[in-house]
Tab-separated table of C-alpha atoms in Angstrom:
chain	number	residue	atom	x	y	z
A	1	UNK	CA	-40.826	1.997	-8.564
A	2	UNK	CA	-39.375	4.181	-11.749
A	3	UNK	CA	-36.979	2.521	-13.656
A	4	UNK	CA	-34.313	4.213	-12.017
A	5	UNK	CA	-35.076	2.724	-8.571
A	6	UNK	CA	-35.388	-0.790	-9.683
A	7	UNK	CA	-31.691	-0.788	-11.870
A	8	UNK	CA	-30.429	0.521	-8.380
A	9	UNK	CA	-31.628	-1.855	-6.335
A	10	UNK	CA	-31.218	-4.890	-8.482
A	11	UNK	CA	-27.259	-3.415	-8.722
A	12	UNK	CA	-26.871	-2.698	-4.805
A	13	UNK	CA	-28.386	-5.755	-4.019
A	14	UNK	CA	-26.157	-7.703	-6.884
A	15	UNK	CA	-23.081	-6.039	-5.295
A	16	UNK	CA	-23.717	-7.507	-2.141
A	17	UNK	CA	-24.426	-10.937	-3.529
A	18	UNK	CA	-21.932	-11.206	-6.386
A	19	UNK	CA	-19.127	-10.080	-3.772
A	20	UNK	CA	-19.575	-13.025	-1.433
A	21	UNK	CA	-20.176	-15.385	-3.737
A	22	UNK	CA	-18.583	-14.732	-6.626
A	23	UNK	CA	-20.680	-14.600	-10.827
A	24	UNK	CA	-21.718	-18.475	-10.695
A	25	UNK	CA	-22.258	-18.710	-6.770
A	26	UNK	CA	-25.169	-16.454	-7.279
A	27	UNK	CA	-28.439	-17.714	-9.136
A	28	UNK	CA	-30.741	-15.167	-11.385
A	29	UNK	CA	-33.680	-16.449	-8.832
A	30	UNK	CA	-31.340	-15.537	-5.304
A	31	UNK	CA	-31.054	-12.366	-7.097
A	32	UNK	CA	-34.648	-11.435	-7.877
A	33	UNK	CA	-35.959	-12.911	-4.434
A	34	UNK	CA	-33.184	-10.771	-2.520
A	35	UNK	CA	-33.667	-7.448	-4.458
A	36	UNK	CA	-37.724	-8.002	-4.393
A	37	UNK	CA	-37.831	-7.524	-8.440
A	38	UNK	CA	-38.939	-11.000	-10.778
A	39	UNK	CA	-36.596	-12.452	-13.120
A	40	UNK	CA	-38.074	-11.229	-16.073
A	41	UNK	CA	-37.318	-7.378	-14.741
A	42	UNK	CA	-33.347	-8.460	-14.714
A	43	UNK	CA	-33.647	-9.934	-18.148
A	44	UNK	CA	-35.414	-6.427	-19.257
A	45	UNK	CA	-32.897	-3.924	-18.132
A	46	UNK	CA	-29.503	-6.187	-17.743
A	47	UNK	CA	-30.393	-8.651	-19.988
A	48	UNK	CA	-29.307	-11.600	-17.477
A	49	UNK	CA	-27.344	-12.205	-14.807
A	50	UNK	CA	-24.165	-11.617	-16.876
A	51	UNK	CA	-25.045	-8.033	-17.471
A	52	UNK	CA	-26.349	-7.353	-14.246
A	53	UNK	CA	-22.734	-8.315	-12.853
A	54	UNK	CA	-21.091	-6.471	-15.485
A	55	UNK	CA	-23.254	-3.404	-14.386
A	56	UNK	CA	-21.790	-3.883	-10.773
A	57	UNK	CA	-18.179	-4.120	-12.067
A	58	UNK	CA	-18.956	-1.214	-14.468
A	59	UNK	CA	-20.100	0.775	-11.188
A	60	UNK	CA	-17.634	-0.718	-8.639
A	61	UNK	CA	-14.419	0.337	-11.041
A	62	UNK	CA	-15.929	4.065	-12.307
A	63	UNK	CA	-14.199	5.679	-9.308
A	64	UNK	CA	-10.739	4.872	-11.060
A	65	UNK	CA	-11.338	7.737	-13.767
A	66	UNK	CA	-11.113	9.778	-10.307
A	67	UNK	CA	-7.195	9.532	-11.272
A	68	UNK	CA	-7.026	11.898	-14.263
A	69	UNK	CA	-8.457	14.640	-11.838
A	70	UNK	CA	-5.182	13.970	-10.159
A	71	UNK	CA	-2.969	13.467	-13.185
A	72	UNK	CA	-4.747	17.012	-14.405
A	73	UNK	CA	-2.760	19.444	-11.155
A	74	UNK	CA	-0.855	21.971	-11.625
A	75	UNK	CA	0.402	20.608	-8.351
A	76	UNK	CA	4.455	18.863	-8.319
A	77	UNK	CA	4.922	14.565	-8.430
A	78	UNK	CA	4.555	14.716	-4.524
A	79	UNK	CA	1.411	16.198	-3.857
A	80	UNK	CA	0.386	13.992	-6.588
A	81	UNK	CA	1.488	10.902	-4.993
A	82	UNK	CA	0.012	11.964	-1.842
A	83	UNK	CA	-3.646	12.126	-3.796
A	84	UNK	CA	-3.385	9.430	-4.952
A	85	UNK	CA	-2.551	7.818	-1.880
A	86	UNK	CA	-5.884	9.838	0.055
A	87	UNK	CA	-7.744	8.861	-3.115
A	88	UNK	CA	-6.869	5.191	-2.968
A	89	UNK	CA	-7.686	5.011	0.352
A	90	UNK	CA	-11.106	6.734	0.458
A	91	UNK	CA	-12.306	4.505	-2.231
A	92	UNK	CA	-11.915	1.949	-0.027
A	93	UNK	CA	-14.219	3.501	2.255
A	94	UNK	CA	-16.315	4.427	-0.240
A	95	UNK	CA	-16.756	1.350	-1.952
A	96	UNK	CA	-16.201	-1.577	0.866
A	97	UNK	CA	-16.980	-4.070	-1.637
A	98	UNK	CA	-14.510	-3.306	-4.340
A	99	UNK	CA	-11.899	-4.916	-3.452
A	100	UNK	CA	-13.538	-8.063	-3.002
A	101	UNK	CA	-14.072	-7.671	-6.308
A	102	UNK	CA	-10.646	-6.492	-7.105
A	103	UNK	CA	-8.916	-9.227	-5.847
A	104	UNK	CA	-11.184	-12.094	-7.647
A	105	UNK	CA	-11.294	-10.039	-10.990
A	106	UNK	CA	-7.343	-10.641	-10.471
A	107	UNK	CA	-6.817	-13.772	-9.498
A	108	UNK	CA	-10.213	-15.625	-10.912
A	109	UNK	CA	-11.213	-13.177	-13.907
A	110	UNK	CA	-13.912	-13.652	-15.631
A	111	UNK	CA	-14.882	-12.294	-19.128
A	112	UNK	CA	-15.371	-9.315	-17.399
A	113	UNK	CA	-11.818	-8.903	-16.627
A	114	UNK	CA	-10.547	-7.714	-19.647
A	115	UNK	CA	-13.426	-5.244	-20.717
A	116	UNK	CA	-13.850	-3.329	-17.360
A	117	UNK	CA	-11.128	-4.497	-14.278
A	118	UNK	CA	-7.822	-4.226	-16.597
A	119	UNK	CA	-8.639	-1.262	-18.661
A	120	UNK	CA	-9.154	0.514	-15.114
A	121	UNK	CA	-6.930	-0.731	-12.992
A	122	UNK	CA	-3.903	-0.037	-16.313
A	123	UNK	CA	-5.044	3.911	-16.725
A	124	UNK	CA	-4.694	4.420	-13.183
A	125	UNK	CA	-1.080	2.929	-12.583
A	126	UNK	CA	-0.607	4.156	-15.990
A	127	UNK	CA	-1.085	7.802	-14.206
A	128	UNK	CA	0.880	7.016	-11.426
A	129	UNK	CA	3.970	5.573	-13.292
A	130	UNK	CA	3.950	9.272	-15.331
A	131	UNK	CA	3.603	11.400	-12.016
A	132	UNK	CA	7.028	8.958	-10.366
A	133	UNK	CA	8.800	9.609	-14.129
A	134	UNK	CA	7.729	13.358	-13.718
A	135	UNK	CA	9.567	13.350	-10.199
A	136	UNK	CA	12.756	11.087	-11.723
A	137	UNK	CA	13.077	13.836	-14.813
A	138	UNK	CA	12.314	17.039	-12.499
A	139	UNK	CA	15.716	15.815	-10.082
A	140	UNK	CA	12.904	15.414	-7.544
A	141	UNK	CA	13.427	11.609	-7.168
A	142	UNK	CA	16.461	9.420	-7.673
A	143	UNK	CA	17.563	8.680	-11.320
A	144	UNK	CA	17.582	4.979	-10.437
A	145	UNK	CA	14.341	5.175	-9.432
A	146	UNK	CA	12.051	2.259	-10.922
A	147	UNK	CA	8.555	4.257	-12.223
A	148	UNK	CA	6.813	0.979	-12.246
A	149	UNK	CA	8.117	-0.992	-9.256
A	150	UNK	CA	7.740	2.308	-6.904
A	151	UNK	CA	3.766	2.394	-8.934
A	152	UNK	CA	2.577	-1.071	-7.783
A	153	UNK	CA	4.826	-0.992	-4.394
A	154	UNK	CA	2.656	2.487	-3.711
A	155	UNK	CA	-0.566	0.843	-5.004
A	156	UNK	CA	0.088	-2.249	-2.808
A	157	UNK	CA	0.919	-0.716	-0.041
A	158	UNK	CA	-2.108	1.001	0.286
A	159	UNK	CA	-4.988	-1.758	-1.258
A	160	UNK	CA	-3.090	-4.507	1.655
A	161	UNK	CA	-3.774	-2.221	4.704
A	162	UNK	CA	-7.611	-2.938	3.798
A	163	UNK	CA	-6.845	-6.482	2.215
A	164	UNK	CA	-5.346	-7.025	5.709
A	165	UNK	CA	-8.070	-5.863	7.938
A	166	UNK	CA	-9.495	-8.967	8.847
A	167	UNK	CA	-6.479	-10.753	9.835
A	168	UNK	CA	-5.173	-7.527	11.703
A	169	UNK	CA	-7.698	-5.461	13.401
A	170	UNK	CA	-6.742	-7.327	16.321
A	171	UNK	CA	-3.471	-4.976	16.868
A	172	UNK	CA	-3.668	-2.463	14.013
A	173	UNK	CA	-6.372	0.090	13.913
A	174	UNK	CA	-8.167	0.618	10.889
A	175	UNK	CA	-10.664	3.129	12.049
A	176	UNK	CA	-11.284	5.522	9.562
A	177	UNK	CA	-10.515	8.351	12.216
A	178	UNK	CA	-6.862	7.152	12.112
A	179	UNK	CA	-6.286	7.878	7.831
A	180	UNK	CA	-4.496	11.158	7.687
A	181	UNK	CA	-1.974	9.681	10.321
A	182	UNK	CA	-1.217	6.976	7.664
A	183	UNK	CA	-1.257	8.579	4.588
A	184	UNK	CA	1.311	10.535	6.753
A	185	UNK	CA	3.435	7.586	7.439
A	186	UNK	CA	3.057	6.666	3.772
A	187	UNK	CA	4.645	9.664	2.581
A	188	UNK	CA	7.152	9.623	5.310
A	189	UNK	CA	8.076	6.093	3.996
A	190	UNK	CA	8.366	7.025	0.536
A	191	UNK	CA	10.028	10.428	0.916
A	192	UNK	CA	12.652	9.598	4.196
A	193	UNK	CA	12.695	5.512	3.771
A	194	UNK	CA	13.133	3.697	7.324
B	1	UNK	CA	-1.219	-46.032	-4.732
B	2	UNK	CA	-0.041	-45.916	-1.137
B	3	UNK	CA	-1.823	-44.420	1.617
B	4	UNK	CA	0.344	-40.995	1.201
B	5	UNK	CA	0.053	-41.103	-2.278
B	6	UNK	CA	-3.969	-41.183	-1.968
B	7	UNK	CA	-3.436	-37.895	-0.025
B	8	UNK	CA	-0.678	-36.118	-1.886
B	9	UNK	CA	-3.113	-36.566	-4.976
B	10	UNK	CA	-5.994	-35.442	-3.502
B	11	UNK	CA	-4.306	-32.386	-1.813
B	12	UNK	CA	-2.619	-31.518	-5.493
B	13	UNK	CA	-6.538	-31.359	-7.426
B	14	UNK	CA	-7.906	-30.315	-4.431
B	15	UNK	CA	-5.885	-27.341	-4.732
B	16	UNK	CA	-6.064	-26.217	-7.831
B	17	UNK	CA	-10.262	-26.337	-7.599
B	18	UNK	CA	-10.581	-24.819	-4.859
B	19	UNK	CA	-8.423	-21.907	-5.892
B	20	UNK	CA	-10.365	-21.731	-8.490
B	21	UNK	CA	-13.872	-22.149	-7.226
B	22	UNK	CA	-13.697	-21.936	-3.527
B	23	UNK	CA	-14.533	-23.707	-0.773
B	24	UNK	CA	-18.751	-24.216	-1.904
B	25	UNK	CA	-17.807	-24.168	-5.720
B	26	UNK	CA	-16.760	-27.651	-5.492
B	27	UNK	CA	-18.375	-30.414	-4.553
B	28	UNK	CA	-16.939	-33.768	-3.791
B	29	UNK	CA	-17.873	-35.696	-6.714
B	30	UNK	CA	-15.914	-33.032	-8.740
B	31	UNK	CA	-13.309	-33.926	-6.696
B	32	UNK	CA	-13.358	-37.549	-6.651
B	33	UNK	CA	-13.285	-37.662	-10.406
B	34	UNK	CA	-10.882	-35.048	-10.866
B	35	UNK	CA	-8.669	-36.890	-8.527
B	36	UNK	CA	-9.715	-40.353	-9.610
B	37	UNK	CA	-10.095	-41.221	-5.895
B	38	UNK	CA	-13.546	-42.871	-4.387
B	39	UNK	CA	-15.375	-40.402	-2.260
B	40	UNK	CA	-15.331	-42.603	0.322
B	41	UNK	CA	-11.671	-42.340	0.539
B	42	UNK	CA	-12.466	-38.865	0.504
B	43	UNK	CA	-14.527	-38.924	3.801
B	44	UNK	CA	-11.634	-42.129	5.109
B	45	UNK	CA	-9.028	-39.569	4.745
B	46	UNK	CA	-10.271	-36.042	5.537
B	47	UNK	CA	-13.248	-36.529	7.059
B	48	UNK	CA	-15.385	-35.461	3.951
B	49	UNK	CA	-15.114	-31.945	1.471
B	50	UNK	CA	-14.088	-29.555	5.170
B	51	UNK	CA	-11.668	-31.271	6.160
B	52	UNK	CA	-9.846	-31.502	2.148
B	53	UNK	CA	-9.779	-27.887	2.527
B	54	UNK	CA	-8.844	-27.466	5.704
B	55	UNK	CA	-5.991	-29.825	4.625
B	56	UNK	CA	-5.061	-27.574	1.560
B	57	UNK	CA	-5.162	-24.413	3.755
B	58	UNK	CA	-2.662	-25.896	6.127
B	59	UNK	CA	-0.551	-27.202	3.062
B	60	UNK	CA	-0.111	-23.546	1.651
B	61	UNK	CA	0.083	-21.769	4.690
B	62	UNK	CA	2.796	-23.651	6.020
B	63	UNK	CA	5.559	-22.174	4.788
B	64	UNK	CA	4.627	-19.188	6.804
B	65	UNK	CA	6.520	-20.805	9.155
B	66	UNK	CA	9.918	-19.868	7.613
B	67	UNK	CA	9.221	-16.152	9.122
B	68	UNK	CA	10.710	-17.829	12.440
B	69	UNK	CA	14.182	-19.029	10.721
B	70	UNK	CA	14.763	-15.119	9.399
B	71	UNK	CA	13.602	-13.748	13.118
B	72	UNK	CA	16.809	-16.202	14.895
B	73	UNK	CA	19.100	-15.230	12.394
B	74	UNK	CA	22.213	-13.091	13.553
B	75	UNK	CA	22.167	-10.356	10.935
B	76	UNK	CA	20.899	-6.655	11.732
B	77	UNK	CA	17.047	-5.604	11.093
B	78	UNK	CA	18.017	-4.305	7.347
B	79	UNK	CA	19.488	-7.915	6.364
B	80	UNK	CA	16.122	-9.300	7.829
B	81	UNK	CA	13.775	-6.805	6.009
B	82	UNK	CA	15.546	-8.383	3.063
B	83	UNK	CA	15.130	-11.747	3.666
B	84	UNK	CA	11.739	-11.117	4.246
B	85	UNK	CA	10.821	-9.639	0.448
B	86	UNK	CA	13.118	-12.792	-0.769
B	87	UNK	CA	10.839	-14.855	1.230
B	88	UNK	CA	7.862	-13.359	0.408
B	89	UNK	CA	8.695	-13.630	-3.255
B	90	UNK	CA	10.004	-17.121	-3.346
B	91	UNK	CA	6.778	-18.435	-1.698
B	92	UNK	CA	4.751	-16.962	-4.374
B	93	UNK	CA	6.761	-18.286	-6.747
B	94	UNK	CA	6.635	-21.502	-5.275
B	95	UNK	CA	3.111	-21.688	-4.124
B	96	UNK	CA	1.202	-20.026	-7.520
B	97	UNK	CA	-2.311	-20.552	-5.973
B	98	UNK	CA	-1.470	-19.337	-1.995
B	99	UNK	CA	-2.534	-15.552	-3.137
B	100	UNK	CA	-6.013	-17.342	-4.281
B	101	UNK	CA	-6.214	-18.658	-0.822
B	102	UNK	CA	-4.799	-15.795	0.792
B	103	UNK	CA	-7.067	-12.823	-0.689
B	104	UNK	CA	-10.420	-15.133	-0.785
B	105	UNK	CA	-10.350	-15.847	2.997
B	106	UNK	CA	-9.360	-12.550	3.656
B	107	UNK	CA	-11.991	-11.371	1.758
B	108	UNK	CA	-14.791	-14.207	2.123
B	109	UNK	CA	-13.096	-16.315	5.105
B	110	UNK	CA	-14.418	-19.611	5.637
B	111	UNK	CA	-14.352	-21.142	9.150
B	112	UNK	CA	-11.212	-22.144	8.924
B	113	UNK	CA	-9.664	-18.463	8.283
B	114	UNK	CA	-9.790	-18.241	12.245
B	115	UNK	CA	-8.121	-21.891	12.913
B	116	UNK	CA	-5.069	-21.370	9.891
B	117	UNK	CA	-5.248	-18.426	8.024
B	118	UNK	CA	-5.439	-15.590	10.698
B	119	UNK	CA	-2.776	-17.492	12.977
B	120	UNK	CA	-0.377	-17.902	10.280
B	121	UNK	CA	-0.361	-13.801	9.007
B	122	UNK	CA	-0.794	-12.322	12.446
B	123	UNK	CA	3.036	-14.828	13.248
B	124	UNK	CA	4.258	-13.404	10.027
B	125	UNK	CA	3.359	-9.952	10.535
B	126	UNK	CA	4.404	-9.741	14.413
B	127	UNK	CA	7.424	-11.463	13.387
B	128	UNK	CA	7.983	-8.427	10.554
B	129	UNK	CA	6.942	-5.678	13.465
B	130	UNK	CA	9.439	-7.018	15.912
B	131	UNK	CA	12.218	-6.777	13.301
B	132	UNK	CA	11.260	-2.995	12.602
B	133	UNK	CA	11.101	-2.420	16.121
B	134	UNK	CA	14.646	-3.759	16.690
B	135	UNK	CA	15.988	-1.252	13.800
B	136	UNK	CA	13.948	1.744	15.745
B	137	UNK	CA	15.517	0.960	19.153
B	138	UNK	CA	18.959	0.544	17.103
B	139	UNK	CA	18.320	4.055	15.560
B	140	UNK	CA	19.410	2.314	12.479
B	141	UNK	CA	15.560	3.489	11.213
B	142	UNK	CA	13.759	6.850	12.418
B	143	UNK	CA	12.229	6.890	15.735
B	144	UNK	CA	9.041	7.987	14.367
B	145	UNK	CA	8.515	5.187	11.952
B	146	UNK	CA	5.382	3.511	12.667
B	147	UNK	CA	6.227	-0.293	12.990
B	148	UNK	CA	2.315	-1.609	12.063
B	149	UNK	CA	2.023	0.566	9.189
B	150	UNK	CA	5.649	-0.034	7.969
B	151	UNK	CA	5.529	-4.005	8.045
B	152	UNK	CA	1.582	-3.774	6.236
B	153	UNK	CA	3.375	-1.810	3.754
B	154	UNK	CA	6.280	-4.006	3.304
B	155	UNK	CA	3.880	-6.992	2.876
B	156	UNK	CA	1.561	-5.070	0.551
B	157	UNK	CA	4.404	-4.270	-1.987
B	158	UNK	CA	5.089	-7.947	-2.129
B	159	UNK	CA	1.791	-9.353	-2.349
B	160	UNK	CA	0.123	-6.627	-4.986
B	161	UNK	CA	3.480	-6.975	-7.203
B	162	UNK	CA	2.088	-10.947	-8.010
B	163	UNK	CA	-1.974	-9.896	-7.461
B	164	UNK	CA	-1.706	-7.147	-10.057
B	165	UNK	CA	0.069	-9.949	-12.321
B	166	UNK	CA	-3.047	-9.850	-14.999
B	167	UNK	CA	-3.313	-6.654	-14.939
B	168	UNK	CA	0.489	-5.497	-15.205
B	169	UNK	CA	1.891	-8.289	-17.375
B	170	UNK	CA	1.433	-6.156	-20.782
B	171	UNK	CA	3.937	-3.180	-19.381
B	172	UNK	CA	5.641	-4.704	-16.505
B	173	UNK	CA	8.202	-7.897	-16.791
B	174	UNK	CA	7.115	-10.524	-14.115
B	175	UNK	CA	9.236	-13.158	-14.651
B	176	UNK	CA	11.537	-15.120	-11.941
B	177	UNK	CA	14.620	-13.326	-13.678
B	178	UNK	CA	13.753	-10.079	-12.613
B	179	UNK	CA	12.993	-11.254	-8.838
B	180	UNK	CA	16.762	-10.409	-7.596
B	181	UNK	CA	16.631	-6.527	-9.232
B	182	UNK	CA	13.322	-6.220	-7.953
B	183	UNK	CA	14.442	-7.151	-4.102
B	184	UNK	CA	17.343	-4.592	-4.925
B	185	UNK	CA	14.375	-1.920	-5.951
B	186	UNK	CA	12.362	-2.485	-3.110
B	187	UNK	CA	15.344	-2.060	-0.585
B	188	UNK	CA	16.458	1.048	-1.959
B	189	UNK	CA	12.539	2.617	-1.735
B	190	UNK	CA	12.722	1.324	2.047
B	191	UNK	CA	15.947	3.005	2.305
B	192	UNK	CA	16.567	5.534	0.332
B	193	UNK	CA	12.844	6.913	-0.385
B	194	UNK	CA	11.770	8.276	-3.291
């Protein structure tokens, strides 16, 4: 294998691993048995199992520069809202283990946290509180509009549907067929309210 | 200590190291030491490490239950929706480790997701439904609101406003204070829209 290969293999096989099991539920052997590559290969290019998972977070939270694309439209605070809805959404297809890693980053950081999750995770609703204060100044949106309630109420919204699935796929489809319909009723929420 | 006292202690460290390690993060001599209990009272009392977190799982979901006082109440589908983001605030607030629980079995379940976890939502959130469904049939809400999606995002505006807590705290005010203006913000989005 070229170096190339073995960095992603040791990472897609460390995704897998790290998100069931957390940084110290998974040993530096379980790793190199599981991704066929020894020990002393992981200590070469991630130097240890600490860098290795940092490499996964580093990968797993990229997608969130994806929001100054949106930020960047000439498009109004609406059709921005409604990208970043799409957006949010397909990077849950896109990445099915991120917010595995999302959710224990949050409520179990570890050093990790601070360098890679937060950073991310504060530029994007950083983005998305601007577009909501564009709409509020523009007279698109109320005046007593909240930027940063309406941010994480949008954000939420969207990350419980998958945080959810397990415990409602029983009598809520979350085919993937079925995800213009919602970011429909998403924007039908947030633009006509109940 | 008395029998109950045995298991109120146990329950209390039990909590907190689970939340903070999971289910197979612990084991029961951490347990027994942190609780300064013998691990046979351990096994006397819960049958063993399973059945301690089985017992924790059914400690912090049980407030779920409160979904059914706000369903029999004799106010109108808009009163309810309100009570529930009270509710669903105050239990946070009350319970700082249930979002632990709640994301890591969603996202990891253990066996007992099935038995307590999945039971308890899927009440909650059929409970939520029926009270959207009410306000539809009143045409007090649009008879194209989707019910499922509405009460996932209801839940997920809650929920992410306490998950993104690390995250958030630099820019956004958590604190209890706030929780009443907050409620009023998240009625007027559900109302009023953007």
């Amino acid at each position: 294998m070229e170096k190339k290969d073995y960095k992603t293999a040791l990472i897609a096989t460390a995704t897998r691993l790290f998100a069931e099991r957390g940084l110290n539920g998974v040993s530096i052997r379980e790793l190199s048995t599981a991704a066929g590559v020894s020990i002393s290969m992981i200590s070469y290019y991630f130097d240890g199992k600490e860098g290795l998972y940092s490499a996964v977070l580093l990968d797993q939270f990229s997608c969130f520069r994806y929001m100054e694309s949106i930020k960047e439209r000439a498009s109004g605070p609406l059709e921005k809202i409604e990208e970043y809805v799409r957006w949010s959404i397909q990077r849950n297809r896109d990445y099915p283990y991120l917010l595995r890693y999302y959710t224990s980053e949050l409520t179990n950081p570890t050093r990790y946290f601070s360098i890679i999750v937060q950073p991310a995770l504060e530029k994007a609703l950083h983005i998305l509180i601007e577009i909501i204060k564009e709409g509020v100044e523009n007279k698109q949106f109320r005046e007593d509009l909240n930027p940063e309630d309406t941010a994480l109420a949008m954000a939420g919204m969207v990350n419980y549907y998958f945080l959810s699935t397990l415990a409602t796929q029983k009598f809520i489809n979350h085919s993937p067929e079925r995800d213009e319909e919602l970011i429909r009723h998403y924007m039908d929420l947030f633009t006509k309210g109940l």
